[in-house]
CSV table of C-alpha atoms in Angstrom, one decimal:
chain,number,residue,atom,x,y,z
A,1,UNK,CA,360.7,155.3,164.1
A,2,UNK,CA,358.6,153.9,161.3
A,3,UNK,CA,357.5,156.5,158.7
A,4,UNK,CA,354.1,158.0,159.1
A,5,UNK,CA,351.3,156.2,157.1
A,6,UNK,CA,349.7,158.1,154.3
A,7,UNK,CA,346.2,157.6,153.2
A,8,UNK,CA,344.9,158.2,149.7
A,9,UNK,CA,342.3,160.5,151.3
A,10,UNK,CA,345.1,162.9,152.3
A,11,UNK,CA,346.3,163.4,148.7
A,12,UNK,CA,345.3,166.6,146.9
A,13,UNK,CA,342.4,166.3,144.6
A,14,UNK,CA,344.4,167.0,141.4
A,15,UNK,CA,346.7,164.1,142.3
A,16,UNK,CA,343.8,161.8,142.8
A,17,UNK,CA,342.4,162.8,139.5
A,18,UNK,CA,345.6,161.7,137.8
A,19,UNK,CA,345.7,158.4,139.7
A,20,UNK,CA,342.0,157.6,139.0
A,21,UNK,CA,342.4,158.5,135.2
A,22,UNK,CA,345.1,155.8,135.0
A,23,UNK,CA,342.6,153.0,136.2
A,24,UNK,CA,340.4,151.0,133.8
A,25,UNK,CA,337.0,152.6,133.5
A,26,UNK,CA,335.3,149.4,134.6
A,27,UNK,CA,336.9,149.8,138.1
A,28,UNK,CA,335.9,153.4,138.6
A,29,UNK,CA,332.2,152.7,139.7
A,30,UNK,CA,333.4,150.5,142.6
A,31,UNK,CA,335.9,153.2,143.5
A,32,UNK,CA,333.2,155.8,143.8
A,33,UNK,CA,331.5,153.7,146.5
A,34,UNK,CA,334.5,154.0,148.9
A,35,UNK,CA,333.7,157.4,150.2
A,36,UNK,CA,332.1,160.7,149.4
A,37,UNK,CA,335.4,162.4,148.4
A,38,UNK,CA,336.2,159.7,145.9
A,39,UNK,CA,332.7,159.9,144.5
A,40,UNK,CA,332.9,163.6,144.1
A,41,UNK,CA,336.3,163.4,142.3
A,42,UNK,CA,335.1,160.8,140.0
A,43,UNK,CA,332.6,163.3,138.6
A,44,UNK,CA,335.5,165.1,137.1
A,45,UNK,CA,335.1,164.7,133.3
A,46,UNK,CA,338.9,164.7,132.8
A,47,UNK,CA,339.1,161.2,134.2
A,48,UNK,CA,336.4,159.8,131.9
A,49,UNK,CA,337.6,161.7,128.8
A,50,UNK,CA,341.1,160.0,129.3
A,51,UNK,CA,339.4,156.6,129.6
A,52,UNK,CA,337.4,157.1,126.4
A,53,UNK,CA,340.5,158.2,124.6
A,54,UNK,CA,342.9,155.4,125.9
A,55,UNK,CA,340.4,152.5,125.8
A,56,UNK,CA,338.3,153.4,122.7
A,57,UNK,CA,340.3,155.9,120.8
A,58,UNK,CA,337.8,158.8,121.3
A,59,UNK,CA,339.6,162.1,120.7
A,60,UNK,CA,336.9,164.6,120.2
A,61,UNK,CA,336.2,167.6,122.2
A,62,UNK,CA,332.5,167.4,123.2
A,63,UNK,CA,332.2,171.1,123.6
A,64,UNK,CA,333.6,172.0,120.2
A,65,UNK,CA,332.5,168.9,118.3
A,66,UNK,CA,335.9,168.5,116.6
A,67,UNK,CA,335.2,165.5,114.4
A,68,UNK,CA,338.4,163.9,113.3
A,69,UNK,CA,339.2,161.2,110.7
A,70,UNK,CA,335.9,160.4,108.8
A,71,UNK,CA,333.6,163.3,109.3
A,72,UNK,CA,330.2,162.1,110.5
A,73,UNK,CA,328.6,165.3,109.1
A,74,UNK,CA,330.0,164.8,105.6
A,75,UNK,CA,329.2,161.1,105.4
A,76,UNK,CA,325.6,161.2,106.5
A,77,UNK,CA,324.6,164.7,105.3
A,78,UNK,CA,325.9,164.4,101.8
A,79,UNK,CA,326.2,160.7,101.0
A,80,UNK,CA,322.8,159.7,102.3
A,81,UNK,CA,320.9,162.7,101.2
A,82,UNK,CA,322.9,165.4,99.2
A,83,UNK,CA,320.1,167.9,99.6
A,84,UNK,CA,320.5,168.1,103.3
A,85,UNK,CA,322.9,170.9,104.3
A,86,UNK,CA,325.4,170.6,107.2
A,87,UNK,CA,323.6,173.2,109.3
A,88,UNK,CA,320.3,171.4,109.0
A,89,UNK,CA,322.1,168.1,109.8
A,90,UNK,CA,323.7,169.6,112.9
A,91,UNK,CA,320.2,170.2,114.4
A,92,UNK,CA,319.5,166.5,114.6
A,93,UNK,CA,322.8,165.7,116.2
A,94,UNK,CA,323.0,165.0,119.9
A,95,UNK,CA,323.1,167.8,122.4
A,96,UNK,CA,326.9,167.8,122.9
A,97,UNK,CA,326.9,171.0,124.9
A,98,UNK,CA,325.4,169.3,127.9
A,99,UNK,CA,326.9,165.8,127.4
A,100,UNK,CA,329.6,164.3,129.6
A,101,UNK,CA,332.4,161.9,128.8
A,102,UNK,CA,331.2,159.8,131.7
A,103,UNK,CA,327.9,159.2,129.9
A,104,UNK,CA,329.7,158.5,126.7
A,105,UNK,CA,331.8,155.9,128.4
A,106,UNK,CA,329.1,154.2,130.5
A,107,UNK,CA,326.1,154.5,128.2
A,108,UNK,CA,327.7,154.1,124.8
A,109,UNK,CA,331.2,152.7,124.6
A,110,UNK,CA,331.1,150.3,127.5
A,111,UNK,CA,327.6,149.2,126.8
A,112,UNK,CA,328.3,148.3,123.2
A,113,UNK,CA,332.0,147.2,123.5
A,114,UNK,CA,331.1,143.6,122.6
A,115,UNK,CA,330.1,144.4,119.1
A,116,UNK,CA,333.4,146.3,118.2
A,117,UNK,CA,335.5,144.4,115.6
A,118,UNK,CA,335.1,142.4,112.4
A,119,UNK,CA,332.0,140.4,111.6
A,120,UNK,CA,330.5,138.3,108.8
A,121,UNK,CA,326.7,138.9,108.2
A,122,UNK,CA,324.6,135.7,107.7
A,123,UNK,CA,323.2,136.4,104.3
A,124,UNK,CA,322.9,132.9,103.1
A,125,UNK,CA,325.7,132.0,100.6
A,126,UNK,CA,326.7,135.6,100.0
A,127,UNK,CA,328.2,136.6,103.5
A,128,UNK,CA,329.9,139.9,103.8
A,129,UNK,CA,332.4,142.0,105.8
A,130,UNK,CA,331.4,144.4,108.5
A,131,UNK,CA,333.7,146.4,110.7
A,132,UNK,CA,332.2,148.0,113.8
A,133,UNK,CA,334.3,150.9,115.1
A,134,UNK,CA,334.3,154.0,117.4
A,135,UNK,CA,334.1,156.8,114.9
A,136,UNK,CA,334.0,160.2,116.6
A,137,UNK,CA,331.2,160.1,119.1
A,138,UNK,CA,329.4,157.3,117.2
A,139,UNK,CA,329.8,153.6,117.0
A,140,UNK,CA,329.4,152.8,113.3
A,141,UNK,CA,329.0,149.5,111.5
A,142,UNK,CA,330.7,149.9,108.1
A,143,UNK,CA,330.0,147.3,105.4
A,144,UNK,CA,333.0,146.8,103.2
A,145,UNK,CA,332.4,145.8,99.5
A,146,UNK,CA,334.8,144.8,96.8
A,147,UNK,CA,335.5,147.2,94.0
A,148,UNK,CA,333.5,146.8,90.8
A,149,UNK,CA,334.3,143.9,88.6
A,150,UNK,CA,336.8,143.3,87.2
A,151,UNK,CA,339.0,146.1,88.8
A,152,UNK,CA,340.5,143.9,91.5
A,153,UNK,CA,343.4,146.4,92.3
A,154,UNK,CA,340.9,149.2,93.1
A,155,UNK,CA,340.2,150.1,96.7
A,156,UNK,CA,337.4,148.7,98.7
A,157,UNK,CA,334.1,150.5,98.9
A,158,UNK,CA,332.3,151.0,102.1
A,159,UNK,CA,328.9,152.1,103.4
A,160,UNK,CA,327.3,152.6,106.9
A,161,UNK,CA,324.7,150.0,107.9
A,162,UNK,CA,324.0,151.4,111.4
A,163,UNK,CA,325.2,153.9,113.9
A,164,UNK,CA,324.8,154.3,117.7
A,165,UNK,CA,325.1,157.5,119.7
A,166,UNK,CA,323.6,159.5,122.6
A,167,UNK,CA,320.6,161.4,121.4
A,168,UNK,CA,319.8,162.4,125.0
A,169,UNK,CA,321.9,162.1,128.2
A,170,UNK,CA,322.4,158.6,129.4
A,171,UNK,CA,320.3,157.2,126.5
A,172,UNK,CA,321.9,155.5,123.4
A,173,UNK,CA,320.1,155.5,120.2
A,174,UNK,CA,320.5,152.9,117.4
A,175,UNK,CA,319.8,154.1,113.9
A,176,UNK,CA,319.6,152.0,110.7
A,177,UNK,CA,321.5,153.6,107.8
A,178,UNK,CA,320.2,151.2,105.1
A,179,UNK,CA,318.1,152.6,102.3
A,180,UNK,CA,318.0,156.0,100.6
A,181,UNK,CA,316.0,158.2,103.0
A,182,UNK,CA,318.5,158.9,105.8
A,183,UNK,CA,318.9,157.6,109.3
A,184,UNK,CA,315.9,155.9,111.0
A,185,UNK,CA,315.0,153.9,114.1
A,186,UNK,CA,316.8,150.6,114.6
A,187,UNK,CA,317.6,148.1,117.2
A,188,UNK,CA,320.7,146.0,118.2
A,189,UNK,CA,320.6,142.8,120.3
A,190,UNK,CA,323.7,141.0,121.5
A,191,UNK,CA,322.5,137.3,121.0
A,192,UNK,CA,325.4,135.6,122.6
A,193,UNK,CA,329.2,135.7,122.7
A,194,UNK,CA,330.6,136.7,119.4
A,195,UNK,CA,327.2,137.2,117.8
A,196,UNK,CA,324.7,140.0,117.5
A,197,UNK,CA,321.8,141.0,115.4
A,198,UNK,CA,320.4,144.2,114.0
A,199,UNK,CA,316.8,145.1,113.2
A,200,UNK,CA,315.2,148.0,111.3
A,201,UNK,CA,312.0,149.3,112.9
A,202,UNK,CA,311.1,151.5,109.9
A,203,UNK,CA,311.5,149.4,106.8
A,204,UNK,CA,309.5,151.9,104.8
A,205,UNK,CA,312.6,154.0,104.7
A,206,UNK,CA,314.2,151.3,102.5
A,207,UNK,CA,311.5,151.5,99.8
A,208,UNK,CA,311.7,153.8,96.7
A,209,UNK,CA,308.9,155.6,95.0
A,210,UNK,CA,309.6,153.8,91.8
A,211,UNK,CA,309.0,150.4,93.4
A,212,UNK,CA,311.2,147.3,93.1
A,213,UNK,CA,312.3,148.1,89.6
A,214,UNK,CA,313.9,151.4,90.7
A,215,UNK,CA,315.3,149.7,93.8
A,216,UNK,CA,316.9,147.0,91.6
A,217,UNK,CA,318.4,149.5,89.2
A,218,UNK,CA,319.8,151.6,92.1
A,219,UNK,CA,321.3,148.5,93.7
A,220,UNK,CA,322.8,147.4,90.5
A,221,UNK,CA,324.6,150.7,90.0
A,222,UNK,CA,325.9,150.6,93.5
A,223,UNK,CA,326.8,146.9,93.5
A,224,UNK,CA,328.2,146.4,90.0
A,225,UNK,CA,328.7,150.0,88.8
A,226,UNK,CA,326.6,149.5,85.6
A,227,UNK,CA,323.2,149.1,84.3
A,228,UNK,CA,321.5,145.8,83.3
A,229,UNK,CA,321.8,146.8,79.7
A,230,UNK,CA,325.6,146.9,80.0
A,231,UNK,CA,325.6,143.2,81.0
A,232,UNK,CA,325.3,141.0,77.9
A,233,UNK,CA,326.0,137.7,79.5
A,234,UNK,CA,322.7,136.0,80.2
A,235,UNK,CA,324.0,133.8,82.9
A,236,UNK,CA,325.5,136.8,84.7
A,237,UNK,CA,322.2,138.6,84.5
A,238,UNK,CA,320.5,135.7,86.2
A,239,UNK,CA,323.1,135.6,88.9
A,240,UNK,CA,322.8,139.3,89.6
A,241,UNK,CA,319.0,139.2,89.7
A,242,UNK,CA,319.1,136.2,92.0
A,243,UNK,CA,321.5,138.0,94.4
A,244,UNK,CA,319.3,141.1,94.5
A,245,UNK,CA,316.2,139.0,95.3
A,246,UNK,CA,317.9,137.0,97.9
A,247,UNK,CA,319.8,139.8,99.8
A,248,UNK,CA,316.8,142.2,99.7
A,249,UNK,CA,315.1,139.8,102.1
A,250,UNK,CA,317.6,140.7,104.7
A,251,UNK,CA,317.3,144.5,104.6
A,252,UNK,CA,315.4,144.6,107.9
A,253,UNK,CA,317.1,142.0,110.1
A,254,UNK,CA,320.6,140.6,110.1
A,255,UNK,CA,322.7,138.3,112.3
A,256,UNK,CA,326.5,138.8,112.5
A,257,UNK,CA,329.2,136.4,113.6
A,258,UNK,CA,332.7,137.5,114.7
A,259,UNK,CA,335.7,136.8,112.5
A,260,UNK,CA,339.3,137.6,113.1
A,261,UNK,CA,342.2,138.5,110.8
A,262,UNK,CA,344.7,135.7,110.5
A,263,UNK,CA,347.8,135.8,112.8
A,264,UNK,CA,351.2,136.5,111.1
A,265,UNK,CA,354.5,134.6,111.5
A,266,UNK,CA,358.0,135.6,110.3
A,267,UNK,CA,358.3,132.5,108.1
A,268,UNK,CA,355.0,133.0,106.2
A,269,UNK,CA,355.3,133.1,102.4
A,270,UNK,CA,353.7,136.6,102.4
A,271,UNK,CA,351.8,138.5,105.0
A,272,UNK,CA,348.4,136.9,105.5
A,273,UNK,CA,345.2,138.9,105.4
A,274,UNK,CA,342.2,139.8,103.3
A,275,UNK,CA,342.2,139.9,99.5
A,276,UNK,CA,339.9,140.7,96.6
A,277,UNK,CA,339.6,137.9,94.0
A,278,UNK,CA,337.9,137.5,90.6
A,279,UNK,CA,335.3,134.6,90.3
A,280,UNK,CA,334.0,134.6,86.8
A,281,UNK,CA,330.5,135.5,86.4
A,282,UNK,CA,330.1,135.9,90.2
A,283,UNK,CA,332.3,139.0,90.1
A,284,UNK,CA,334.7,140.0,92.8
A,285,UNK,CA,334.7,138.4,96.2
A,286,UNK,CA,336.6,138.9,99.5
A,287,UNK,CA,338.7,136.0,100.7
A,288,UNK,CA,341.1,135.5,103.6
A,289,UNK,CA,344.6,134.1,103.2
A,290,UNK,CA,346.0,132.2,106.2
A,291,UNK,CA,349.0,130.0,106.8
A,292,UNK,CA,348.8,126.6,108.7
A,293,UNK,CA,352.2,125.0,108.8
A,294,UNK,CA,352.7,123.0,105.5
A,295,UNK,CA,349.6,124.4,103.9
A,296,UNK,CA,348.0,127.8,103.2
A,297,UNK,CA,344.3,128.3,102.9
A,298,UNK,CA,342.1,130.8,101.0
A,299,UNK,CA,338.7,131.1,102.9
A,300,UNK,CA,335.7,132.9,101.4
A,301,UNK,CA,334.4,135.9,103.4
A,302,UNK,CA,331.8,136.6,100.7
A,303,UNK,CA,330.5,133.9,98.5
A,304,UNK,CA,328.1,132.9,95.8
A,305,UNK,CA,325.5,130.2,95.2
A,306,UNK,CA,328.1,127.7,94.0
A,307,UNK,CA,330.8,128.1,96.8
A,308,UNK,CA,329.2,129.9,99.7
A,309,UNK,CA,330.9,132.2,102.2
A,310,UNK,CA,332.9,130.4,104.8
A,311,UNK,CA,334.2,127.7,102.5
A,312,UNK,CA,337.9,127.0,101.8
A,313,UNK,CA,338.0,128.0,98.1
A,314,UNK,CA,341.8,127.3,97.6
A,315,UNK,CA,344.3,125.1,99.5
A,316,UNK,CA,348.0,125.5,98.8
A,317,UNK,CA,350.5,122.8,99.4
A,318,UNK,CA,353.6,124.6,100.5
A,319,UNK,CA,355.7,121.4,100.4
A,320,UNK,CA,355.3,121.1,96.7
A,321,UNK,CA,356.9,123.9,94.6
A,322,UNK,CA,356.2,123.9,90.9
A,323,UNK,CA,358.7,125.1,88.4
A,324,UNK,CA,356.9,126.6,85.4
A,325,UNK,CA,358.2,126.0,81.9
A,326,UNK,CA,359.6,128.9,79.9
A,327,UNK,CA,357.1,131.3,78.4
A,328,UNK,CA,356.8,129.6,75.0
A,329,UNK,CA,355.9,126.2,76.6
A,330,UNK,CA,353.7,127.9,79.3
A,331,UNK,CA,351.4,129.1,76.5
A,332,UNK,CA,350.6,125.5,75.9
A,333,UNK,CA,347.8,124.5,78.3
A,334,UNK,CA,348.6,120.8,77.9
A,335,UNK,CA,352.1,121.4,79.1
A,336,UNK,CA,350.9,123.1,82.3
A,337,UNK,CA,348.4,120.4,82.8
A,338,UNK,CA,351.0,117.7,82.6
A,339,UNK,CA,353.2,119.4,85.3
A,340,UNK,CA,350.3,119.9,87.7
A,341,UNK,CA,348.9,116.4,87.3
A,342,UNK,CA,352.4,115.0,88.0
A,343,UNK,CA,352.5,117.1,91.2
A,344,UNK,CA,349.0,115.7,92.1
A,345,UNK,CA,350.2,112.2,91.7
A,346,UNK,CA,353.3,112.8,93.7
A,347,UNK,CA,351.2,114.2,96.5
A,348,UNK,CA,348.9,111.2,96.4
A,349,UNK,CA,351.8,108.8,96.6
A,350,UNK,CA,353.2,110.7,99.6
A,351,UNK,CA,349.9,110.7,101.4
A,352,UNK,CA,349.6,107.0,100.8
A,353,UNK,CA,353.1,106.4,102.2
A,354,UNK,CA,352.2,108.6,105.2
A,355,UNK,CA,349.1,106.5,105.9
A,356,UNK,CA,351.3,103.3,105.7
A,357,UNK,CA,353.9,104.5,108.2
A,358,UNK,CA,353.9,103.6,111.8
A,359,UNK,CA,354.0,106.2,114.5
A,360,UNK,CA,357.7,105.7,114.7
A,361,UNK,CA,358.2,106.6,111.1
A,362,UNK,CA,360.3,109.4,109.8
A,363,UNK,CA,358.7,112.8,109.4
A,364,UNK,CA,358.2,114.7,106.2
A,365,UNK,CA,361.3,115.9,104.3
A,366,UNK,CA,362.0,119.4,102.9
A,367,UNK,CA,359.7,120.9,100.2
A,368,UNK,CA,359.5,118.9,97.1
A,369,UNK,CA,360.3,120.6,93.8
A,370,UNK,CA,358.4,119.4,90.8
A,371,UNK,CA,360.5,119.7,87.7
A,372,UNK,CA,360.2,118.6,84.1
A,373,UNK,CA,361.8,115.3,83.2
A,374,UNK,CA,365.4,115.6,82.3
A,375,UNK,CA,365.9,118.4,84.9
A,376,UNK,CA,366.6,116.2,87.8
A,377,UNK,CA,370.0,117.6,88.3
A,378,UNK,CA,368.9,121.2,88.0
A,379,UNK,CA,369.9,123.8,90.7
A,380,UNK,CA,367.4,124.4,93.6
A,381,UNK,CA,364.5,126.7,92.8
A,382,UNK,CA,365.2,130.4,93.5
A,383,UNK,CA,362.8,133.3,94.3
A,384,UNK,CA,364.0,135.4,91.4
A,385,UNK,CA,361.1,136.7,89.4
A,386,UNK,CA,360.4,134.7,86.2
A,387,UNK,CA,358.2,135.6,83.2
A,388,UNK,CA,354.5,134.5,83.4
A,389,UNK,CA,351.8,134.3,80.9
A,390,UNK,CA,348.4,132.6,80.9
A,391,UNK,CA,348.2,129.5,78.8
A,392,UNK,CA,346.1,129.8,75.7
A,393,UNK,CA,342.5,128.8,76.4
A,394,UNK,CA,342.6,129.9,80.1
A,395,UNK,CA,339.9,132.5,80.7
A,396,UNK,CA,340.5,135.4,83.0
A,397,UNK,CA,338.2,138.3,84.2
A,398,UNK,CA,341.2,140.7,84.4
A,399,UNK,CA,343.9,140.7,81.8
A,400,UNK,CA,346.0,143.2,83.9
A,401,UNK,CA,347.7,140.4,85.8
A,402,UNK,CA,351.5,140.7,86.5
A,403,UNK,CA,353.8,139.3,83.9
A,404,UNK,CA,356.3,138.1,86.3
A,405,UNK,CA,356.0,135.8,89.4
A,406,UNK,CA,358.1,134.9,92.3
A,407,UNK,CA,357.2,131.2,92.8
A,408,UNK,CA,354.4,128.7,92.3
A,409,UNK,CA,353.0,125.7,94.3
A,410,UNK,CA,350.7,122.9,93.7
A,411,UNK,CA,347.2,123.5,95.1
A,412,UNK,CA,343.6,122.4,95.0
A,413,UNK,CA,340.5,124.5,94.3
A,414,UNK,CA,336.9,123.9,95.5
A,415,UNK,CA,334.3,123.7,92.7
A,416,UNK,CA,330.6,122.8,93.1
A,417,UNK,CA,327.2,123.0,91.3
A,418,UNK,CA,324.6,125.5,92.1
A,419,UNK,CA,323.5,125.3,95.7
A,420,UNK,CA,326.9,123.9,96.8
A,421,UNK,CA,326.0,120.5,95.3
A,422,UNK,CA,328.6,117.8,94.6
A,423,UNK,CA,331.5,119.8,95.9
A,424,UNK,CA,335.0,118.5,95.0
A,425,UNK,CA,338.6,119.7,95.2
A,426,UNK,CA,340.3,119.8,91.8
A,427,UNK,CA,344.0,120.4,91.0
A,428,UNK,CA,345.5,123.7,90.1
A,429,UNK,CA,348.5,126.0,90.5
A,430,UNK,CA,349.0,128.8,93.0
A,431,UNK,CA,351.1,131.7,91.6
A,432,UNK,CA,352.7,134.2,93.9
A,433,UNK,CA,353.3,137.4,92.1
A,434,UNK,CA,354.4,139.8,94.9
A,435,UNK,CA,353.6,140.7,98.5
A,436,UNK,CA,350.1,142.0,97.6
A,437,UNK,CA,349.0,139.8,94.7
A,438,UNK,CA,348.6,136.1,93.9
A,439,UNK,CA,346.7,134.0,91.4
A,440,UNK,CA,345.3,130.5,91.0
A,441,UNK,CA,344.7,128.5,87.8
A,442,UNK,CA,341.7,126.1,88.1
A,443,UNK,CA,342.9,123.3,85.8
A,444,UNK,CA,339.5,121.6,85.3
A,445,UNK,CA,337.7,125.0,84.7
A,446,UNK,CA,340.5,126.4,82.5
A,447,UNK,CA,340.0,129.6,84.6
A,448,UNK,CA,342.3,132.0,86.3
A,449,UNK,CA,341.5,134.0,89.5
A,450,UNK,CA,343.6,137.1,90.4
A,451,UNK,CA,343.7,138.2,94.0
A,452,UNK,CA,344.8,141.6,95.3
A,453,UNK,CA,345.4,142.6,98.9
A,454,UNK,CA,342.8,144.6,100.8
A,455,UNK,CA,344.6,147.7,102.0
A,456,UNK,CA,342.0,149.0,104.4
A,457,UNK,CA,342.9,149.0,108.1
A,458,UNK,CA,340.4,147.2,110.3
A,459,UNK,CA,340.2,147.9,114.1
A,460,UNK,CA,339.6,145.4,116.9
A,461,UNK,CA,340.1,142.6,114.4
A,462,UNK,CA,343.1,140.6,115.8
A,463,UNK,CA,342.5,137.1,117.1
A,464,UNK,CA,343.2,136.8,120.9
A,465,UNK,CA,345.1,133.5,120.1
A,466,UNK,CA,346.0,131.3,117.3
A,467,UNK,CA,343.6,128.7,118.7
A,468,UNK,CA,340.8,131.2,118.6
A,469,UNK,CA,341.5,131.9,115.0
A,470,UNK,CA,341.4,128.2,114.1
A,471,UNK,CA,338.2,127.7,115.9
A,472,UNK,CA,336.7,130.7,114.1
A,473,UNK,CA,337.6,129.2,110.8
A,474,UNK,CA,335.9,125.9,111.7
A,475,UNK,CA,332.8,127.7,112.9
A,476,UNK,CA,332.2,129.8,109.7
A,477,UNK,CA,332.9,126.8,107.5
A,478,UNK,CA,330.5,124.5,109.4
A,479,UNK,CA,327.6,127.0,108.9
A,480,UNK,CA,327.6,126.3,105.1
A,481,UNK,CA,328.9,122.7,105.0
């Protein structure tokens, strides 16, 4: 005889709890409508706690308020207002004693899941980097800032821009963290797919008693780590003041567009990702290194009035290696210039031949090595470290650059006038120092930029596909073209 049929309704409740806890949280409301028994079992907070942990990484105990990782109490009680003690701060926290994981999942995590990830704020040419994450029982938007100029190897700085949590049961509250007077009322609107905006409803919290002058001096200490008296270069003073005036217009309302970290491939020169780079009087900026077949691109995540955020600041031709001369000859800028310009002419000729080929023509050959005349019979280039020194006359914001490099390639750098006027690509040389550092010599500007990898870990930042990443790059560049 056939085996007797078994219904889910006949299973013991503890087994149903285990089964339901394995299902996606988005399926559970439909399951609750099946019958009264299922609905009653789905009120078990163990199910929702597991969904919060597995889908969003929440690991706190609501009853004991075990904050792990970055302590919300320490960050907001001491950093925003040092005079506020932890006990007083706890009084304005949500009523966790009567909160349920089901409410946390449905009213906080699932409702605001679309804003988790990596974002670029629309602050004119300056851009920025925002990571929205689940932090304890909050959703927090952390703005990441480069270290103070010119310390490119220092870790990133970060500050909270907003946070979302449940102040009352089944009611999520958005708070603006901008300014110096603590959390205050804010608003978040999901404009469309991969775009959202924030708004502060109490901008008086951003103002300081000393007026704009005190606000500027405070901003300068936070942004640059110095006072205006410490900055002797007049052009740099103008750029700093311009940035303060421009960015302060956005302290009450901002729009963000999603960005992704670049996908990685085994044959990449180094691991792609985010880097901090020196840009002369503009200070340190955040860029993204990505690989695209025969080329690599360095895209600005933050920018300046000359080259705004979203633009491709450097392009590396991975098919054209450059062999630098020995250290004595490398000190001569004219010698380096000659080698790079020869590479530029070679690239131009190859591009011309490529345009003249028919569709049945042969493909590109192996990487071209650019050598000095007379070295045609030299052995192939190796990846062994070689000595490196900046040519005399090339300016650099950071003299602590590595003195050995692995390899060099021909590349072009984007330069433009103020307001991104008359942009043009000019020749240069890309220097790979190690896995976490590279440099670029801008031939026309006689300037050197040093880049150091951002070591911070960003959650929910991977592209769903290579095509999505390419489309994202096109979108952020088109906004400032």
